[in-house]
CSV table of C-alpha atoms and ligand atoms in Angstrom, one decimal:
chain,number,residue,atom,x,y,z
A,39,UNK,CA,85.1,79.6,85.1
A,40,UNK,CA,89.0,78.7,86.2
A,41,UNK,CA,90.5,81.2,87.8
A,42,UNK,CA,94.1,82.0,87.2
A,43,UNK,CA,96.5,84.6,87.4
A,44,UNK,CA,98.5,86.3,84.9
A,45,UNK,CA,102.6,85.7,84.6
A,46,UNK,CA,102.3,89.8,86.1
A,47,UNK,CA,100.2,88.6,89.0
A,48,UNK,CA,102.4,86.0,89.6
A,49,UNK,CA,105.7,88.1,89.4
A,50,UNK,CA,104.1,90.4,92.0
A,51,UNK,CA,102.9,87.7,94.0
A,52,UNK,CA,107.0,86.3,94.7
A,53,UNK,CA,108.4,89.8,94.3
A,54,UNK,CA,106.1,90.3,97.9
A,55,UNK,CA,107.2,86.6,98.5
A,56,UNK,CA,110.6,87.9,99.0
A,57,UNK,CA,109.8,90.9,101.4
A,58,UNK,CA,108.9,88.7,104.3
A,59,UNK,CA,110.6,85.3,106.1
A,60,UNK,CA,107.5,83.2,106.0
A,61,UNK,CA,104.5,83.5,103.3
A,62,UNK,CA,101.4,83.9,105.5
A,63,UNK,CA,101.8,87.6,105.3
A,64,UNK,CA,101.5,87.6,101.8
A,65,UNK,CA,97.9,86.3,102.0
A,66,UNK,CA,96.6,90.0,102.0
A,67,UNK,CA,98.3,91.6,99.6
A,68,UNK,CA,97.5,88.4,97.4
A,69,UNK,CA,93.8,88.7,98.3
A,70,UNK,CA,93.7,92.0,96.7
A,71,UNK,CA,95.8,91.2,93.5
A,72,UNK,CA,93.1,88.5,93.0
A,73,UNK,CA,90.3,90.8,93.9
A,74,UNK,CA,91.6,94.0,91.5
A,75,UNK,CA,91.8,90.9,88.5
A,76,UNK,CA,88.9,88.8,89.2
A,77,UNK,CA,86.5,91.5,90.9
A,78,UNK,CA,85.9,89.4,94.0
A,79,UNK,CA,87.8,86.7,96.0
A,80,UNK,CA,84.9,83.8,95.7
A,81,UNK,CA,86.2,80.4,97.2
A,82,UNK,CA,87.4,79.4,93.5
A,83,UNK,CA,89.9,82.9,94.4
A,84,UNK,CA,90.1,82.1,97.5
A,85,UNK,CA,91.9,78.3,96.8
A,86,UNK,CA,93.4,79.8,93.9
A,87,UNK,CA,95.6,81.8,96.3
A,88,UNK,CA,96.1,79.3,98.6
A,89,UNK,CA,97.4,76.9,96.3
A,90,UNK,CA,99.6,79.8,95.0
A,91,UNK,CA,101.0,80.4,97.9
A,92,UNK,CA,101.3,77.2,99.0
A,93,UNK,CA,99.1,77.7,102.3
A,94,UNK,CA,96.0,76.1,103.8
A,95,UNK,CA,92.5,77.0,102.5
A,96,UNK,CA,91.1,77.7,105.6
A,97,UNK,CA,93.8,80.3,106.3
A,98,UNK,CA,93.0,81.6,103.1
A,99,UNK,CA,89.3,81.9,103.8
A,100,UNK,CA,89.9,83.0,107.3
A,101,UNK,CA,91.4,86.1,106.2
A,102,UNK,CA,89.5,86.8,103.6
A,103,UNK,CA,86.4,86.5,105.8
A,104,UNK,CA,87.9,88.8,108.1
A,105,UNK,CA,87.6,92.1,106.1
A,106,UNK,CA,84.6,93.6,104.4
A,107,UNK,CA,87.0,94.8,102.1
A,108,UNK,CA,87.1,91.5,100.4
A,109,UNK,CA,84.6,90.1,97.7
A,110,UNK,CA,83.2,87.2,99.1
A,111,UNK,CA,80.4,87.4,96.3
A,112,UNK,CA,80.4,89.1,92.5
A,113,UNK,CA,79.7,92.7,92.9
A,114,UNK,CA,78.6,95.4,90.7
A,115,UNK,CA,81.3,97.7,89.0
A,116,UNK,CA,81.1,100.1,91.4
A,117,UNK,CA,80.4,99.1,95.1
A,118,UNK,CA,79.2,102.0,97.4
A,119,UNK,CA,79.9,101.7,101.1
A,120,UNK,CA,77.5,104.1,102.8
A,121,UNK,CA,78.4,104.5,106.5
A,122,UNK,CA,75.5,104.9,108.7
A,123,UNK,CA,77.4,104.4,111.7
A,124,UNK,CA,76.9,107.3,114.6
A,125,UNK,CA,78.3,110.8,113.2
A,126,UNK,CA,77.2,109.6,109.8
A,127,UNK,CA,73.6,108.4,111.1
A,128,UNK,CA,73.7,112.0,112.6
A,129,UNK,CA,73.9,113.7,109.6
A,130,UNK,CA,71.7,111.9,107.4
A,131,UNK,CA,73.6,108.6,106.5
A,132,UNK,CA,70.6,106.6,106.1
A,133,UNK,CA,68.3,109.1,104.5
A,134,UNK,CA,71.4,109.1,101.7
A,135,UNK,CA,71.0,105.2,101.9
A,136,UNK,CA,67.6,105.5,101.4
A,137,UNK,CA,67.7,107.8,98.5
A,138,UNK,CA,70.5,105.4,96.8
A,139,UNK,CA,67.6,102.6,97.0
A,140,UNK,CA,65.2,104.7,95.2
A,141,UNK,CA,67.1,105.9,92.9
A,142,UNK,CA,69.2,102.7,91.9
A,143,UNK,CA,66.4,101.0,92.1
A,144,UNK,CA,67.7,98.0,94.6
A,145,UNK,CA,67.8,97.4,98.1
A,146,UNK,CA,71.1,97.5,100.4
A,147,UNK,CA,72.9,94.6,99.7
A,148,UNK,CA,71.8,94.5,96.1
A,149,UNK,CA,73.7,95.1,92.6
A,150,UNK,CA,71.8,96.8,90.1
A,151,UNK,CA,70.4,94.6,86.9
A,152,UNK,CA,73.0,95.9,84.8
A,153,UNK,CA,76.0,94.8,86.9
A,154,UNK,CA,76.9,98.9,87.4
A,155,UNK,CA,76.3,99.5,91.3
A,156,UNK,CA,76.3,97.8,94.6
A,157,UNK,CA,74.8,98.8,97.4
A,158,UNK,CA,76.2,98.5,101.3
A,159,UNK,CA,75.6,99.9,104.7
A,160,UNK,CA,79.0,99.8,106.2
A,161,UNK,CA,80.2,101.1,109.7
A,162,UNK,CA,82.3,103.9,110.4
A,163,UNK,CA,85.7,104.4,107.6
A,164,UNK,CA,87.1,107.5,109.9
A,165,UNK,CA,86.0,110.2,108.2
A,166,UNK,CA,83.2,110.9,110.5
A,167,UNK,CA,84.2,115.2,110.4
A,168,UNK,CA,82.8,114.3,106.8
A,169,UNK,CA,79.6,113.1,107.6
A,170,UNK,CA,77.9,111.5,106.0
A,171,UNK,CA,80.0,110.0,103.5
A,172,UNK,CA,80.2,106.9,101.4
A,173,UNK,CA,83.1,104.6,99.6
A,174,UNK,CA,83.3,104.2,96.3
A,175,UNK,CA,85.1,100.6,95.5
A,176,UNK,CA,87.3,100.6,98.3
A,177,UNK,CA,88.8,103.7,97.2
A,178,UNK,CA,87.9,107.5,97.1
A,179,UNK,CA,85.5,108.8,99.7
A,180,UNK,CA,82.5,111.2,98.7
A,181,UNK,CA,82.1,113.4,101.9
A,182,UNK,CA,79.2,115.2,102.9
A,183,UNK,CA,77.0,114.1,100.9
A,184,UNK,CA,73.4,115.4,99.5
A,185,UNK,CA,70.9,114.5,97.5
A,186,UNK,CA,72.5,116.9,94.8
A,187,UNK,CA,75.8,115.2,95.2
A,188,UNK,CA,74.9,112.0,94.8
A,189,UNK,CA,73.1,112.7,91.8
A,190,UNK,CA,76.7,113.7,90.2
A,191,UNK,CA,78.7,110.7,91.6
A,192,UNK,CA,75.9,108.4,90.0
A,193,UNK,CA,76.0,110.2,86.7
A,194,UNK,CA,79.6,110.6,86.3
A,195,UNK,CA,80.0,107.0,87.2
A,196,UNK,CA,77.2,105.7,84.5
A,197,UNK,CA,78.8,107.7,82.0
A,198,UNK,CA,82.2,106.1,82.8
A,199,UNK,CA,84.0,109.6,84.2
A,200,UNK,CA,85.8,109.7,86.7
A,201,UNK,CA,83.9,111.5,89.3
A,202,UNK,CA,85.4,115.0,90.8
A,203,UNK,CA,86.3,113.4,94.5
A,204,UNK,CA,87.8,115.5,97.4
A,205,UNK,CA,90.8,115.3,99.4
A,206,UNK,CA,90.4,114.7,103.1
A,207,UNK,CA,92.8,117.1,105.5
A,208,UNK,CA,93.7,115.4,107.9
A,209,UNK,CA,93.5,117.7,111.4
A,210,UNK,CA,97.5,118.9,111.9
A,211,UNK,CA,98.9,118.3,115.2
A,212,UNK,CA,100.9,120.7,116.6
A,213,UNK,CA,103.9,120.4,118.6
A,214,UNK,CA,103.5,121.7,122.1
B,149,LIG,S1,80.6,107.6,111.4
B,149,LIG,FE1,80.7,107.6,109.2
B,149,LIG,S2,82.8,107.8,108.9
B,149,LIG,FE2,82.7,107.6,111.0
């Protein structure tokens, strides 16, 4: 398959061009533009952008190796990040991880068959007052979780809803 952008990505691409004296800092907010249209950032995306930004592949890749957030491989349509990192381990992370496995049906790391889910263990995203709590997509967070609520996030997602997620508060500080 060649990889290209679209004349939008393209106008977003040197509209970010233009917010900064030299390019290299453009190389994340690229990444994602190539990730949200080609669903990952393989090294075929990963020269793309280079090339369209006029920078070396290896910076490319460097960055791009850098953050989990990144695609290096094609992923399901949904990717869930479960934490199992201390507060989340605490609370149950990995028995959630474990009842993902059984009931997707794959191991962590694995996409399901039909190309709907992904499965990671991820360390902490900062919502540990949460735990435990997952990702979906690099997106919403689904906070602690059960059993019961994982059930809904899976269903809703499979029938192509858009599940019911939470808002975080963030703790207020108050001035002394
Ligand atoms: S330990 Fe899971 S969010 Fe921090």
């Amino acid at each position: 398959m060649a990889y290209e952008f679209t004349k939008e990505d393209l106008k977003e691409i040197e509209k970010l061009k233009a917010r900064y004296p030299e390019v290299k800092p453009v190389t994340l907010p690229a990444l994602w533009i190539a990730q949200n249209r080609f669903g990952h950032v393989k090294p075929e995306v990963q020269k793309l952008v280079a090339d369209t930004l006029g920078l070396p592949e290896a910076h490319v890749h460097g960055v791009a190796t850098f953050y989990t957030q990144y695609y290096k491989e094609e992923k399901g349509k949904h990717v869930l990040d479960v934490c199992t990192c201390l507060s989340c381990q605490l609370c149950g992370g990995y028995d959630i991880l474990e009842y993902l496995e059984e009931k997707l049906g794959i191991k962590t790391g694995q996409t399901t068959e039909d190309g709907m889910f992904t499965l990671n263990q991820v360390e902490c995203l900062g919502a540990c007052g949460y735990a435990p709590m997952l990702q979906v997509t690099n997106d919403n967070y689904v906070n602690n979780l059960t059993p019961e609520k994982v059930d809904k996030l899976i269903d809703s997602l499979k029938n192509g809803e858009k599940p019911e997620y939470e808002k975080i508060r963030m703790p207020q500080h108050k001035n002394t």
